[in-house]
Short mmCIF file of C-alpha atoms in Angstrom, two decimals:
data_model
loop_
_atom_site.label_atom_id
_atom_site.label_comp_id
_atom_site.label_asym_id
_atom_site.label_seq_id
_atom_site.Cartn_x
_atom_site.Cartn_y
_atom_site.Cartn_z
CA UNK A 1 183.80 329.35 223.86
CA UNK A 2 182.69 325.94 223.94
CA UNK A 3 179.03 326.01 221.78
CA UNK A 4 177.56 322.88 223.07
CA UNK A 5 177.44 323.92 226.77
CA UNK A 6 174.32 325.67 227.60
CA UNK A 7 148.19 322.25 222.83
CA UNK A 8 140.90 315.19 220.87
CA UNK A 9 139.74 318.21 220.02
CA UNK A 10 137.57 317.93 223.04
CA UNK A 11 134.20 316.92 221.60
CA UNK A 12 132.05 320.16 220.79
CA UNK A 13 128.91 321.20 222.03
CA UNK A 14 126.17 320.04 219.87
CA UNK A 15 122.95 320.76 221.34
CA UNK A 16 120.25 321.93 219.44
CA UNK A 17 120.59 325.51 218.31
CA UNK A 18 117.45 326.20 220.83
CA UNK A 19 119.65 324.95 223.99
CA UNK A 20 121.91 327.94 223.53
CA UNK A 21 119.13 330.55 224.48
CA UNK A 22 119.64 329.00 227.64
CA UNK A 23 122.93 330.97 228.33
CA UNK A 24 126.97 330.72 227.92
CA UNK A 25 126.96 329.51 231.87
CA UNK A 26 125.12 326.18 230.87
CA UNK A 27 127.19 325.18 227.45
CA UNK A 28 130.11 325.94 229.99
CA UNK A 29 128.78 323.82 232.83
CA UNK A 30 128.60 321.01 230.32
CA UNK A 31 131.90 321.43 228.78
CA UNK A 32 133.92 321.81 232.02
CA UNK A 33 131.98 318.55 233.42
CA UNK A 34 133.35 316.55 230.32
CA UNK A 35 136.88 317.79 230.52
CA UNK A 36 136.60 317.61 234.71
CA UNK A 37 137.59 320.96 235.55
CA UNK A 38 135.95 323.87 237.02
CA UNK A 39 136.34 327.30 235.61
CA UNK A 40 138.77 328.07 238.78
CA UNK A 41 140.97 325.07 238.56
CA UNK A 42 142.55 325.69 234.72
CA UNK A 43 143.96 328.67 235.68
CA UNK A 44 147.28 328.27 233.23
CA UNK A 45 149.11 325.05 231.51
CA UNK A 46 150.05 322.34 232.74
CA UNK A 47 152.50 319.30 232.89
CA UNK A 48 150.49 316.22 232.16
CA UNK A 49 153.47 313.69 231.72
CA UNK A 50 156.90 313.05 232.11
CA UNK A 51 158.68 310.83 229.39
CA UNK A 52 162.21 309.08 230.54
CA UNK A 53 164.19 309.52 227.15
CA UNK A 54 168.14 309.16 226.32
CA UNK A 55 171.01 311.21 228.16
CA UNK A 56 170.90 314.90 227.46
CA UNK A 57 167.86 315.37 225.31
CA UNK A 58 168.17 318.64 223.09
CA UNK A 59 166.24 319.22 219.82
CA UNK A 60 162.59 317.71 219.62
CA UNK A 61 160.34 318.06 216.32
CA UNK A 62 157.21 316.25 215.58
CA UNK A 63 155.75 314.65 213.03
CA UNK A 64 153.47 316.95 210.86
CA UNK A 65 150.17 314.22 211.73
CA UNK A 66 151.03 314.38 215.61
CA UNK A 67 152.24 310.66 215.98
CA UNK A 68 155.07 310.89 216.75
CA UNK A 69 157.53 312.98 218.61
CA UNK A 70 161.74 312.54 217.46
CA UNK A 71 164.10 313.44 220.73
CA UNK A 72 168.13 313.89 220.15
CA UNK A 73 169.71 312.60 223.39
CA UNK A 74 173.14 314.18 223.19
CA UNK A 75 175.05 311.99 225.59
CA UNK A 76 173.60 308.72 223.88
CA UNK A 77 174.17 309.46 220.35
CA UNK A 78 170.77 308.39 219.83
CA UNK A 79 166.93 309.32 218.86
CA UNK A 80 164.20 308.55 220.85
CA UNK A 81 160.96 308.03 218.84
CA UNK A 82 157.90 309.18 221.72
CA UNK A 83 154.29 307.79 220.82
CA UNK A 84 152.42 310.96 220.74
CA UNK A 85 149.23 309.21 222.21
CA UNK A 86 150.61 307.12 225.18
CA UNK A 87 153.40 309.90 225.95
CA UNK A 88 155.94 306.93 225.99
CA UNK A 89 159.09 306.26 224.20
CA UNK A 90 158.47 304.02 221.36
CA UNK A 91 161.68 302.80 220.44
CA UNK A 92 165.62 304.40 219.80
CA UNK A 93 167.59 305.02 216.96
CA UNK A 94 171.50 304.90 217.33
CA UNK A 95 173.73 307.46 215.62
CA UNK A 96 176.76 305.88 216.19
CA UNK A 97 179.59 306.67 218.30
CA UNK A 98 180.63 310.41 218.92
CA UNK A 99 177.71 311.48 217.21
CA UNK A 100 176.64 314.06 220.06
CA UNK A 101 172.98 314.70 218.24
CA UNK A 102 171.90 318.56 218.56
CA UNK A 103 169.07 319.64 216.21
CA UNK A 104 166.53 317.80 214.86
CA UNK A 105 163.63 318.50 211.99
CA UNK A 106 161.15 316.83 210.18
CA UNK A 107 160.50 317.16 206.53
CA UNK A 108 156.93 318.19 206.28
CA UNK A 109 155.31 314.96 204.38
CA UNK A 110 156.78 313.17 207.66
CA UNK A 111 158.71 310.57 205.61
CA UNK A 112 162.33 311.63 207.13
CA UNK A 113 164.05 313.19 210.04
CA UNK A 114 167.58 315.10 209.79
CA UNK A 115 169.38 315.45 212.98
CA UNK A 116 172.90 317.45 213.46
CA UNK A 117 175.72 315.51 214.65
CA UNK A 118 177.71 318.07 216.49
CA UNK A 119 180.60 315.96 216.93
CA UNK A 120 180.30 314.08 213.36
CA UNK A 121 180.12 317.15 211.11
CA UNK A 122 176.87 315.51 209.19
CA UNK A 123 173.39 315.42 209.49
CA UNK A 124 171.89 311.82 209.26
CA UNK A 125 168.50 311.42 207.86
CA UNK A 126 166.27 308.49 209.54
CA UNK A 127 162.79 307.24 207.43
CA UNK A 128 160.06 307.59 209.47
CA UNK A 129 158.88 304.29 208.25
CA UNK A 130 161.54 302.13 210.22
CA UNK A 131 163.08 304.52 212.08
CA UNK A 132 166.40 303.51 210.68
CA UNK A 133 169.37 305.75 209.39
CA UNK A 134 169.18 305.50 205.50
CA UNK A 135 171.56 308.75 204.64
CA UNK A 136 174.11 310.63 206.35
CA UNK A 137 175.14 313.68 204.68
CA UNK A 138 178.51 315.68 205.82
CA UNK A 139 178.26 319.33 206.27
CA UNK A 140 179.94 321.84 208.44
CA UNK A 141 181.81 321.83 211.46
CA UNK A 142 179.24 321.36 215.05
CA UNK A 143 176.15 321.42 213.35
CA UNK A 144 173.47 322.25 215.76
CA UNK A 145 170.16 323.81 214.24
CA UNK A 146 167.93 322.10 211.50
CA UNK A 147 165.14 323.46 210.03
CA UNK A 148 163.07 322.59 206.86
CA UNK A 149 161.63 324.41 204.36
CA UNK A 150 157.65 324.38 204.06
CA UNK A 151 158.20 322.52 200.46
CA UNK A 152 160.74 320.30 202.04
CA UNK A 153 162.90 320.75 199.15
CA UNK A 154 165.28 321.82 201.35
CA UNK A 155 167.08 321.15 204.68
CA UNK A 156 169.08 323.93 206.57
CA UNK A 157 171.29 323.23 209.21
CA UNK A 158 173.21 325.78 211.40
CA UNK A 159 177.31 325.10 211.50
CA UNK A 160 178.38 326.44 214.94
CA UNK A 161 181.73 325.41 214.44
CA UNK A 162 182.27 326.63 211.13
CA UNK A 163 180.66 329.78 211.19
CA UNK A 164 178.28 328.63 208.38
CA UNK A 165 174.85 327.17 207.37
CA UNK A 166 174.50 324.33 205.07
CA UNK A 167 171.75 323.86 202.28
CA UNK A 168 170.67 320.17 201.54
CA UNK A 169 169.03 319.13 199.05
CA UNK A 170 166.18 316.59 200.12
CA UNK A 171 165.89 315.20 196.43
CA UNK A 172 169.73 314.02 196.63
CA UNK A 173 170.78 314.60 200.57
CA UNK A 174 173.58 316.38 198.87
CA UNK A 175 174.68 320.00 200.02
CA UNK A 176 173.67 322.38 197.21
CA UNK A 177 175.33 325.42 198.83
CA UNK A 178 176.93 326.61 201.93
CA UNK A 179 175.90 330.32 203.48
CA UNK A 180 178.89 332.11 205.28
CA UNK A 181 177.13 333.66 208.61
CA UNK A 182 178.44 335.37 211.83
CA UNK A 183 180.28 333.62 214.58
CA UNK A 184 179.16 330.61 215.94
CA UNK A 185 175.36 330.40 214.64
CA UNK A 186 173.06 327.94 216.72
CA UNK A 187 169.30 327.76 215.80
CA UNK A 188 167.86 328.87 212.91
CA UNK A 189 164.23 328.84 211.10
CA UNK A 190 163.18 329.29 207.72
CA UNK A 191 159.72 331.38 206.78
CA UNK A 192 156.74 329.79 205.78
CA UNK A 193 156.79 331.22 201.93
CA UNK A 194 160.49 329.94 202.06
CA UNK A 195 162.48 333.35 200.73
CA UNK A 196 164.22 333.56 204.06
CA UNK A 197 165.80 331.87 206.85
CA UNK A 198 166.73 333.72 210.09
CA UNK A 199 170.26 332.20 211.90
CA UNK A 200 170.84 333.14 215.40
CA UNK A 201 174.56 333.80 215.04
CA UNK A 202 175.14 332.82 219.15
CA UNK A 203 178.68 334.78 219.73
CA UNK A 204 177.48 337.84 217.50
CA UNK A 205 174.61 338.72 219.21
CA UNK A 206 172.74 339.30 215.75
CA UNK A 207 170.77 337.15 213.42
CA UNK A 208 171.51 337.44 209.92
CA UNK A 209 168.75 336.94 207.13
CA UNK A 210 169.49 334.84 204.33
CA UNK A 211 167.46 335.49 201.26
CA UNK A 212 167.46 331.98 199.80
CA UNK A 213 167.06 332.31 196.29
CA UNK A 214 170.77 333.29 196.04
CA UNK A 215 171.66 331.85 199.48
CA UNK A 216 172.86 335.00 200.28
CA UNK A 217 172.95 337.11 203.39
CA UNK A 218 171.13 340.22 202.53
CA UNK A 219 170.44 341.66 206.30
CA UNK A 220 171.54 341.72 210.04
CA UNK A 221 169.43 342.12 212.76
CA UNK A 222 171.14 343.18 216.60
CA UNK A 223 169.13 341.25 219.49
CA UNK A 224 170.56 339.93 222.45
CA UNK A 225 173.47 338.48 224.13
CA UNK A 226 173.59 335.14 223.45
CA UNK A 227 171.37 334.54 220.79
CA UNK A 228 169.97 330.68 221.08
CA UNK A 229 166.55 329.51 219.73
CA UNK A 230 164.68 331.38 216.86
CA UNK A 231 161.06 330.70 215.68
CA UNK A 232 159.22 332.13 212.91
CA UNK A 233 155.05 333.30 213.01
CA UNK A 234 152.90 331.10 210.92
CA UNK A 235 152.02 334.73 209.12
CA UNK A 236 155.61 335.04 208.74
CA UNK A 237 155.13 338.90 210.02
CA UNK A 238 157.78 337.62 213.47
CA UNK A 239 160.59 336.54 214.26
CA UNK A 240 161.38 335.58 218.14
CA UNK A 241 164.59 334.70 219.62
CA UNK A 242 165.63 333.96 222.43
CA UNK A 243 168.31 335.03 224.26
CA UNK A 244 170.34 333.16 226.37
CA UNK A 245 172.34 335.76 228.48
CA UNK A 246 169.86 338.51 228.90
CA UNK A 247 166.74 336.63 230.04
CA UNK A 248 164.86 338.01 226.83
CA UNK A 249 163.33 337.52 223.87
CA UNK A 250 163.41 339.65 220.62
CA UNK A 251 160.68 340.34 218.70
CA UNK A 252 161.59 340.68 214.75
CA UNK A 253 159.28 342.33 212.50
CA UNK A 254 160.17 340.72 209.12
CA UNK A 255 158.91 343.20 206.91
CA UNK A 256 161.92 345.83 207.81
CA UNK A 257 164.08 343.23 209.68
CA UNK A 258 164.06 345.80 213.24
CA UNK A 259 163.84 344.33 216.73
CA UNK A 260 160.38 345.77 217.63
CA UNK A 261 160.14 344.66 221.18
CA UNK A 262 161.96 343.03 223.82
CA UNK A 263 160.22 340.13 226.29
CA UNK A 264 162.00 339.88 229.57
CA UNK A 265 161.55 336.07 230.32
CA UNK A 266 163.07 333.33 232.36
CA UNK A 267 166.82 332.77 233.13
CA UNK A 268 168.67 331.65 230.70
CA UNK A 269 166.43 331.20 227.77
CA UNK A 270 167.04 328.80 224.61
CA UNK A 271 164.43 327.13 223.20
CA UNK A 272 161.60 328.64 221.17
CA UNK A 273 158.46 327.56 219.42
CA UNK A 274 154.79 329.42 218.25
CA UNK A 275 151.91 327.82 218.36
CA UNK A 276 150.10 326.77 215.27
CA UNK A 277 147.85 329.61 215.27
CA UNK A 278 150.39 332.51 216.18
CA UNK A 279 148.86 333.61 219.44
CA UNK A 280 151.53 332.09 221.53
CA UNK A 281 155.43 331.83 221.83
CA UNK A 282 157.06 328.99 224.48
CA UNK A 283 160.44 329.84 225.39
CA UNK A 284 162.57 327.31 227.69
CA UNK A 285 164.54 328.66 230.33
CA UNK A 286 167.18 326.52 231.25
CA UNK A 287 168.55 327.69 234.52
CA UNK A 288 164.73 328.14 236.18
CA UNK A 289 163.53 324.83 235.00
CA UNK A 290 160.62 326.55 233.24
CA UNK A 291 159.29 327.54 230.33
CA UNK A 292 157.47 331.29 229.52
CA UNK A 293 154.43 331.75 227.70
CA UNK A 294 153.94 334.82 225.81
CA UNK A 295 151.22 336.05 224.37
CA UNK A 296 152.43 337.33 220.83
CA UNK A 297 149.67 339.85 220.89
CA UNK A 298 151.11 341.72 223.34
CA UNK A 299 154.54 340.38 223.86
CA UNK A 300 153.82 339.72 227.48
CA UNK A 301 154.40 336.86 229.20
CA UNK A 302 150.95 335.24 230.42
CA UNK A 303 152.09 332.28 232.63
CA UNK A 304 154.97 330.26 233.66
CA UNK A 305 155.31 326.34 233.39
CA UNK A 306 157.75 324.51 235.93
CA UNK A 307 158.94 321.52 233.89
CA UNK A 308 162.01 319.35 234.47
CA UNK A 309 165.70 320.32 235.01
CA UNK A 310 167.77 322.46 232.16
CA UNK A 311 164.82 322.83 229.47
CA UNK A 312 166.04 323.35 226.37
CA UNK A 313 164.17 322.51 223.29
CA UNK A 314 160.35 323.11 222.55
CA UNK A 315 157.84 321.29 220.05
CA UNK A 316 154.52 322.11 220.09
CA UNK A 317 152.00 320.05 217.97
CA UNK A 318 150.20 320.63 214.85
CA UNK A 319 146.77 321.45 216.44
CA UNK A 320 148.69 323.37 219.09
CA UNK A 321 146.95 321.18 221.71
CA UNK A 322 150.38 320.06 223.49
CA UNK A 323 153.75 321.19 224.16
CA UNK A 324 156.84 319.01 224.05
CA UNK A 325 160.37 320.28 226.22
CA UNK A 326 163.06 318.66 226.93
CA UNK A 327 164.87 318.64 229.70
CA UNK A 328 168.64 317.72 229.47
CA UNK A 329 169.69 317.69 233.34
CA UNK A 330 166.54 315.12 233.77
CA UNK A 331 167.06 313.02 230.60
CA UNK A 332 162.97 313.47 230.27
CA UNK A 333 160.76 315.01 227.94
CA UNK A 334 157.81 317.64 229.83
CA UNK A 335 154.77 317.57 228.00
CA UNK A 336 152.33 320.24 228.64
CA UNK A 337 148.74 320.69 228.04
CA UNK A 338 147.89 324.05 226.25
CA UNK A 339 145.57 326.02 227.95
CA UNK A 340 142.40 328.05 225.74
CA UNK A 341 139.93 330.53 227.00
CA UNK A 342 136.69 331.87 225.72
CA UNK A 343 136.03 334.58 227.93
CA UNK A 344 135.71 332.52 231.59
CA UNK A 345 135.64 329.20 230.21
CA UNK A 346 139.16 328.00 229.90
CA UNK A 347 139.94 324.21 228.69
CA UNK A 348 143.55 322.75 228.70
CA UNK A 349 142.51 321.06 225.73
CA UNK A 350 145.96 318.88 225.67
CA UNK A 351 144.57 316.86 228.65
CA UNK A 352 142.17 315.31 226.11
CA UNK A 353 143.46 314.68 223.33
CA UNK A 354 146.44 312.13 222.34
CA UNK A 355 147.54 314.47 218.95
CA UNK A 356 150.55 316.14 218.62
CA UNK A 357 153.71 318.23 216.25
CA UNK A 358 155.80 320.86 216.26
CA UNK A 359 159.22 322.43 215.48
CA UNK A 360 162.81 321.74 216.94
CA UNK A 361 165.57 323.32 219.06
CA UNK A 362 168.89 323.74 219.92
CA UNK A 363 171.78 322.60 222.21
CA UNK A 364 173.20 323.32 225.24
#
């Protein structure tokens, strides 16, 4: 098998306390004039811009202040660097040669980015600060997923090719241990207390749970063919994951490791990412050129985003205002504005803001 196929905070009503006795349907009036939409029109999210990046954008993470957004372009062996408040690509950063960039993460003071080099076997680390390469750091064979602990102590980066998942060290950039998983693990994510980090093993059809205070794989969890992106809850209470051959998404509950539902989404899903808050899940579908919203309280899905051709990874920033995906047939990034309702009044508050951050992908 070949593994590398594949929401300005709008500004608030502040009348007087004694305005609001005159009703809901005026403090709506005046928020739906400022953000020039009617009740009717922001019916779901939508696609507010279109970035150009480099050839065969995969992973995308963002910075944890919502400045920036890092893009691996696969076919370039190069980063884009996307200005979070223009939507336009700020400069590149070159890998090198044969680098074939997959996953991508930022460490969560925003000072460095590690991206997989599928075909280097190493992870190179770019400061924020110049956007230049100051570390490379060898690991397994086709890395593709990176993820970061909450601490950023440590790095985590899914081997596809070797069957394994490597532990970095941020203080050195040295691997401090190497996790034997199931066959051919793509994505991974790591829970926000840090004591575990889910790997979508991709030819298994499982994800196994490694406890990592012995690095240690103390659980296996059967979900779907396929097994692509994984995201954690910001409660830590969920695991989804999507997966790729089925059209689904599992729903993990962490505290006894069972699949506890099952969403039926687009074709082809692979990336995944929740939103700051936990009440959404966007899933990329990479054969319908869209991307799935799901409401995690009731594991539906709510509404359906056309974005660009062969979506694969999803960011979505740190107030949960936007929604980065890129699209790897289109060598663009989709960004969508995230949609919130209070009872009729819905605002796609991502059409008014320039913020942003999220959480990477995978590859295709």
């Amino acid at each position: 098998m070949n593994h590398h196929s594949s929401f300005r905070r709008f500004s608030a009503v502040r009348a007087p306390v004694r305005r609001l006795v005159l009703g809901l349907a005026a403090v709506s009036a005046m928020v739906l004039g400022m953000a020039g939409i009617g009740a009717g029109a922001a019916a779901a999210d939508t696609v507010i811009a279109t970035i150009d990046v480099g050839d065969s954008p995969q992973g995308v993470a963002i910075t944890p202040d919502g400045s920036r957004a890092y893009v691996a372009n696969f076919s370039d062996n190069s980063v884009s660097v996307i200005d979070t408040s223009t939507n336009t690509e700020l400069t590149t950063v070159p890998l090198g040669a044969g680098s074939l960039p997959v996953g991508v993460a930022v460490t969560p003071d925003g000072s460095h980015v590690y991206v997989a080099k599928a075909g280097a076997g190493a992870v190179d680390v770019i400061e924020t600060a110049g956007n230049t390469v100051d570390d490379t750091v060898p690991v397994g064979s086709g890395p593709s997923g990176v993820a970061a602990s909450s601490d950023g102590s440590y790095i985590y980066v899914a081997n596809s090719g070797s069957d394994s998942v490597s532990v970095i060290d941020t203080g050195t950039n040295m691997v401090d241990a190497t996790v034997i998983v199931g066959d051919a693990p793509n994505d991974l994510a790591v829970t926000p207390d840090g004591s575990h980090v889910y790997v979508a093993n991709n030819s298994d059809g499982d994800v196994d749970v490694i406890e990592t205070a012995g690095n240690t794989v103390d659980d296996s969890v059967t979900v779907g063919n396929l097994p692509r992106g994984v995201a954690v809850t910001p409660d830590g209470s969920r695991v989804y994951v999507a997966n790729l051959s089925d059209g689904t998404v599992s729903v993990i509950d962490t505290g006894s490791n069972t699949v506890v539902d099952t969403v039926t989404v687009g074709n082809s899903p692979t990336g995944v990412a929740v939103t700051p808050d936990g009440s959404r899940v966007y899933v990329a579908n990479g054969v319908d050129n869209t991307v799935s919203v799901i409401d995690t309280g009731t594991n539906t899905v709510i509404d359906t985003v056309t974005v660009g051709g062969g979506p694969l990874g999803v960011a979505v920033t740190p107030d949960g205002s936007r929604v980065y995906v890129t699209n790897r047939l289109d060598d663009t990034v989709s960004v969508i504005a995230v949609e919130t309702c209070l009872g009729s009044l819905c605002i796609d508050f991502g059409s008014l803001t320039g913020s942003g951050s999220g959480a990477g992908s995978t590859f295709s």
